[in-house]
Tab-separated table of C-alpha atoms and ligand atoms in Angstrom:
chain	number	residue	atom	x	y	z
A	1	MET	CA	142.493	95.431	57.638
A	2	LEU	CA	141.138	91.908	57.448
A	3	ASN	CA	137.364	92.246	57.197
A	4	ILE	CA	135.483	88.963	57.103
A	5	VAL	CA	131.798	88.265	56.627
A	6	LEU	CA	130.962	84.995	58.383
A	7	PHE	CA	127.781	83.803	56.733
A	8	GLY	CA	125.311	80.952	57.076
A	9	PRO	CA	121.829	80.013	58.257
A	10	PRO	CA	120.731	80.121	61.913
A	11	GLY	CA	122.519	77.357	63.773
A	12	ALA	CA	125.360	77.021	61.252
A	13	GLY	CA	127.994	77.728	63.907
A	14	LYS	CA	128.881	81.344	63.126
A	15	GLY	CA	129.079	82.364	66.787
A	16	THR	CA	131.286	79.403	67.760
A	17	GLN	CA	133.723	79.947	64.906
A	18	SER	CA	133.759	83.735	65.410
A	19	GLU	CA	134.946	83.263	68.994
A	20	LYS	CA	137.890	81.210	67.767
A	21	LEU	CA	138.744	83.685	65.011
A	22	ILE	CA	138.685	86.807	67.155
A	23	ASN	CA	141.056	85.178	69.633
A	24	SER	CA	143.580	84.016	67.068
A	25	LYS	CA	143.494	87.030	64.750
A	26	SER	CA	142.712	89.891	67.156
A	27	LEU	CA	139.719	91.026	65.177
A	28	VAL	CA	136.724	92.964	66.475
A	29	HIS	CA	133.604	90.782	66.547
A	30	ILE	CA	130.436	92.467	65.310
A	31	SER	CA	127.577	90.045	65.991
A	32	THR	CA	124.317	91.869	65.365
A	33	GLY	CA	122.371	89.154	67.240
A	34	ASP	CA	124.598	89.602	70.335
A	35	LEU	CA	124.405	93.403	70.087
A	36	PHE	CA	120.603	93.241	69.998
A	37	ARG	CA	120.487	90.791	72.916
A	38	ASN	CA	122.785	93.104	74.934
A	39	ASN	CA	120.514	96.045	74.163
A	40	ILE	CA	117.451	94.039	75.186
A	41	GLY	CA	119.199	93.044	78.418
A	42	GLU	CA	119.971	96.680	79.173
A	43	GLY	CA	116.461	97.788	78.251
A	44	THR	CA	117.606	100.371	75.688
A	45	ALA	CA	115.291	101.967	73.094
A	46	LEU	CA	117.161	100.047	70.377
A	47	GLY	CA	116.566	96.784	72.252
A	48	LYS	CA	112.846	97.528	72.559
A	49	LYS	CA	112.603	98.163	68.804
A	50	ALA	CA	114.364	94.901	67.970
A	51	GLN	CA	112.770	92.567	70.488
A	52	THR	CA	109.362	91.926	68.901
A	53	PHE	CA	110.975	91.022	65.568
A	54	MET	CA	113.555	88.751	67.186
A	55	ASP	CA	111.069	86.948	69.400
A	56	GLU	CA	109.012	86.105	66.309
A	57	GLY	CA	112.055	84.893	64.361
A	58	LYS	CA	111.702	87.777	61.879
A	59	LEU	CA	114.531	89.994	60.658
A	60	VAL	CA	114.895	93.356	62.376
A	61	PRO	CA	114.334	96.203	59.842
A	62	ASP	CA	117.432	97.180	57.859
A	63	GLU	CA	117.700	100.784	59.045
A	64	ILE	CA	117.886	99.710	62.704
A	65	VAL	CA	120.588	97.116	62.027
A	66	ILE	CA	122.641	99.302	59.702
A	67	GLY	CA	122.776	102.225	62.158
A	68	MET	CA	123.935	99.931	64.948
A	69	VAL	CA	126.711	98.415	62.802
A	70	GLU	CA	127.927	101.812	61.636
A	71	ASP	CA	128.272	102.868	65.287
A	72	MET	CA	130.414	99.808	65.995
A	73	ILE	CA	132.648	100.408	62.968
A	74	GLU	CA	133.076	104.053	63.941
A	75	LYS	CA	134.072	103.091	67.492
A	76	ASN	CA	136.712	100.637	66.234
A	77	VAL	CA	138.230	102.315	63.171
A	78	SER	CA	141.747	101.543	64.351
A	79	ALA	CA	141.096	97.783	64.774
A	80	LYS	CA	143.085	95.137	62.886
A	81	GLY	CA	139.865	94.112	61.232
A	82	PHE	CA	136.290	93.000	61.779
A	83	ILE	CA	134.353	89.768	61.760
A	84	PHE	CA	130.781	90.442	60.739
A	85	ASP	CA	128.652	87.644	62.212
A	86	GLY	CA	124.957	87.579	61.345
A	87	PHE	CA	125.346	90.709	59.200
A	88	PRO	CA	124.678	91.483	56.377
A	89	ARG	CA	121.440	89.500	56.288
A	90	THR	CA	119.827	91.281	53.329
A	91	VAL	CA	121.249	92.593	50.060
A	92	ALA	CA	120.355	96.133	51.228
A	93	GLN	CA	122.497	95.574	54.344
A	94	ALA	CA	125.376	94.283	52.162
A	95	GLU	CA	125.188	97.400	49.987
A	96	ALA	CA	125.069	99.660	53.038
A	97	LEU	CA	128.083	97.863	54.539
A	98	ASP	CA	130.113	98.349	51.357
A	99	GLY	CA	129.128	102.034	51.415
A	100	MET	CA	130.146	102.639	55.021
A	101	LEU	CA	133.435	100.794	54.544
A	102	ALA	CA	134.194	102.691	51.323
A	103	GLU	CA	133.696	106.006	53.148
A	104	ARG	CA	136.548	104.894	55.409
A	105	GLU	CA	138.631	103.508	52.506
A	106	LEU	CA	137.997	99.940	53.667
A	107	THR	CA	136.556	96.857	51.947
A	108	ILE	CA	135.353	93.354	52.766
A	109	SER	CA	138.270	90.950	52.314
A	110	GLY	CA	136.038	87.928	51.806
A	111	MET	CA	132.964	85.983	52.838
A	112	VAL	CA	133.101	82.571	54.526
A	113	SER	CA	129.805	80.707	54.239
A	114	LEU	CA	129.123	77.780	56.583
A	115	GLU	CA	126.991	75.180	54.828
A	116	VAL	CA	124.782	72.924	56.949
A	117	PRO	CA	121.695	70.926	55.890
A	118	GLU	CA	118.323	72.071	57.220
A	119	ASN	CA	117.532	68.985	59.366
A	120	GLU	CA	120.870	69.434	61.166
A	121	LEU	CA	120.159	73.157	61.747
A	122	ILE	CA	116.786	72.446	63.335
A	123	SER	CA	118.186	69.849	65.711
A	124	ARG	CA	121.116	72.114	66.694
A	125	LEU	CA	118.788	75.047	67.414
A	126	LEU	CA	116.358	72.971	69.474
A	127	ASP	CA	119.321	71.579	71.381
A	128	ARG	CA	120.714	75.073	72.022
A	129	GLY	CA	117.233	76.159	73.149
A	130	LYS	CA	117.454	73.823	76.136
A	131	THR	CA	120.226	75.937	77.641
A	132	SER	CA	120.454	79.268	75.764
A	133	GLY	CA	117.364	80.839	77.310
A	134	ARG	CA	116.592	82.208	73.833
A	135	VAL	CA	112.853	82.139	73.117
A	136	ASP	CA	113.575	81.989	69.391
A	137	ASP	CA	115.388	78.651	69.878
A	138	GLN	CA	112.688	76.954	71.881
A	139	ASN	CA	109.879	76.498	69.447
A	140	GLU	CA	109.823	74.735	66.089
A	141	ALA	CA	107.469	77.266	64.503
A	142	LYS	CA	109.855	80.147	65.320
A	143	ILE	CA	112.810	78.166	64.039
A	144	ALA	CA	110.883	77.509	60.833
A	145	THR	CA	110.217	81.272	60.490
A	146	ARG	CA	113.927	82.009	60.917
A	147	ILE	CA	114.897	79.487	58.261
A	148	GLU	CA	112.235	80.896	55.931
A	149	GLU	CA	113.505	84.460	56.496
A	150	TYR	CA	116.992	83.152	55.755
A	151	GLN	CA	115.953	81.523	52.499
A	152	ASN	CA	113.893	84.481	51.284
A	153	LYS	CA	115.987	87.452	52.365
A	154	THR	CA	119.438	86.298	53.427
A	155	ALA	CA	120.465	83.577	50.968
A	156	PRO	CA	120.668	86.170	48.108
A	157	VAL	CA	123.487	87.908	50.028
A	158	ALA	CA	125.766	85.002	48.974
A	159	GLY	CA	125.187	85.986	45.332
A	160	TYR	CA	126.141	89.566	46.149
A	161	TYR	CA	129.589	88.425	47.319
A	162	LYS	CA	129.902	85.801	44.557
A	163	SER	CA	129.576	88.582	42.011
A	164	GLN	CA	132.528	90.307	43.730
A	165	ASN	CA	134.513	87.022	43.752
A	166	LYS	CA	134.577	87.072	47.536
A	167	PHE	CA	132.505	83.968	48.295
A	168	ASN	CA	134.025	80.891	49.997
A	169	GLY	CA	131.737	77.961	50.875
A	170	ILE	CA	132.842	75.759	53.788
A	171	ASN	CA	131.273	72.496	54.980
A	172	GLY	CA	129.822	73.371	58.395
A	173	VAL	CA	129.276	69.752	59.475
A	174	GLY	CA	132.124	68.084	61.360
A	175	SER	CA	134.260	68.842	64.378
A	176	ILE	CA	134.621	72.474	65.497
A	177	GLU	CA	138.401	72.141	65.058
A	178	ASN	CA	138.243	70.793	61.502
A	179	ILE	CA	135.751	73.444	60.419
A	180	TYR	CA	137.967	76.095	61.977
A	181	LYS	CA	140.959	74.761	60.005
A	182	ASP	CA	138.997	74.989	56.741
A	183	ILE	CA	137.951	78.552	57.589
A	184	SER	CA	141.540	79.517	58.418
A	185	THR	CA	142.761	78.096	55.092
A	186	ALA	CA	140.132	80.125	53.235
A	187	ILE	CA	141.048	83.305	55.124
A	188	GLU	CA	144.746	82.932	54.336
A	189	GLN	CA	143.848	83.406	50.664
A	190	PHE	CA	142.257	86.786	51.467
A	191	GLY	CA	145.772	88.298	51.683
B	201	LIG	P1	120.910	83.013	64.615
B	201	LIG	O1	121.962	83.160	63.547
B	201	LIG	O2	121.083	81.790	65.462
B	201	LIG	O3	119.510	83.166	64.111
B	201	LIG	P2	121.494	85.662	65.692
B	201	LIG	O4	121.905	85.877	67.085
B	201	LIG	O5	122.470	85.989	64.617
B	201	LIG	O6	121.067	84.143	65.667
B	201	LIG	O7	120.142	86.478	65.383
B	201	LIG	C1	119.024	86.413	66.210
B	201	LIG	C2	117.920	87.343	65.678
B	201	LIG	O8	118.404	88.705	65.706
B	201	LIG	C3	117.481	87.129	64.232
B	201	LIG	O9	116.511	86.108	64.111
B	201	LIG	C4	116.933	88.519	63.893
B	201	LIG	O10	115.664	88.728	64.455
B	201	LIG	C5	117.878	89.457	64.614
B	201	LIG	N1	119.016	89.877	63.751
B	201	LIG	C6	120.326	89.629	63.984
B	201	LIG	N2	121.094	90.143	63.004
B	201	LIG	C7	120.244	90.724	62.115
B	201	LIG	C8	120.417	91.398	60.870
B	201	LIG	N3	121.621	91.596	60.345
B	201	LIG	N4	119.299	91.864	60.244
B	201	LIG	C9	118.087	91.691	60.756
B	201	LIG	N5	117.851	91.048	61.903
B	201	LIG	C10	118.904	90.567	62.595
């Protein structure tokens, strides 16, 4: 299995690049943000638990996220592989992911980290907010909270994968095609 963690701050382009990767490599896309938004749309109990955190730009508590991801892995054990997009976002989530993969004799093949400067992130998110309908994209204070959550809780996840020699940094500024090419080159090394 090819199991990729696509990493980066809010607005780095993880969703865009994931779409391209799942099409070309037939991988199952696990986007925790999309899964939460689907649950909110359907009015599920899980969606209700997640919504207040998301609307504020805060991370949803680990146990809620981890349970949801484990369900998705369990439903797709015979897939060619997974792209984890927006997960893990804390070191505890990264440890839990390694644990649930190990139980199934699987591992993460590598992490691809999209690197984008903060001023560019803010302008991309505000731009997306004009059409996405996402309340967390429409207000600078919420965007600032998301970036702060990223710096405090999520950025250390890169170190977790660096210590396993699985980290690959990619410049996330440029054309979608060129960034995709750089990601593909990195993934080819995963074997
Ligand atoms: P973005 O990367 O643009 O912030 P996402 O769709 O990945 O967008 O996430 C939107 C929101 O969903 C986050 O701000 C957070 O509240 C919640 N969320 C998504 N994934 C996780 C996660 N792994 N852990 C905690 N919260 C999450």
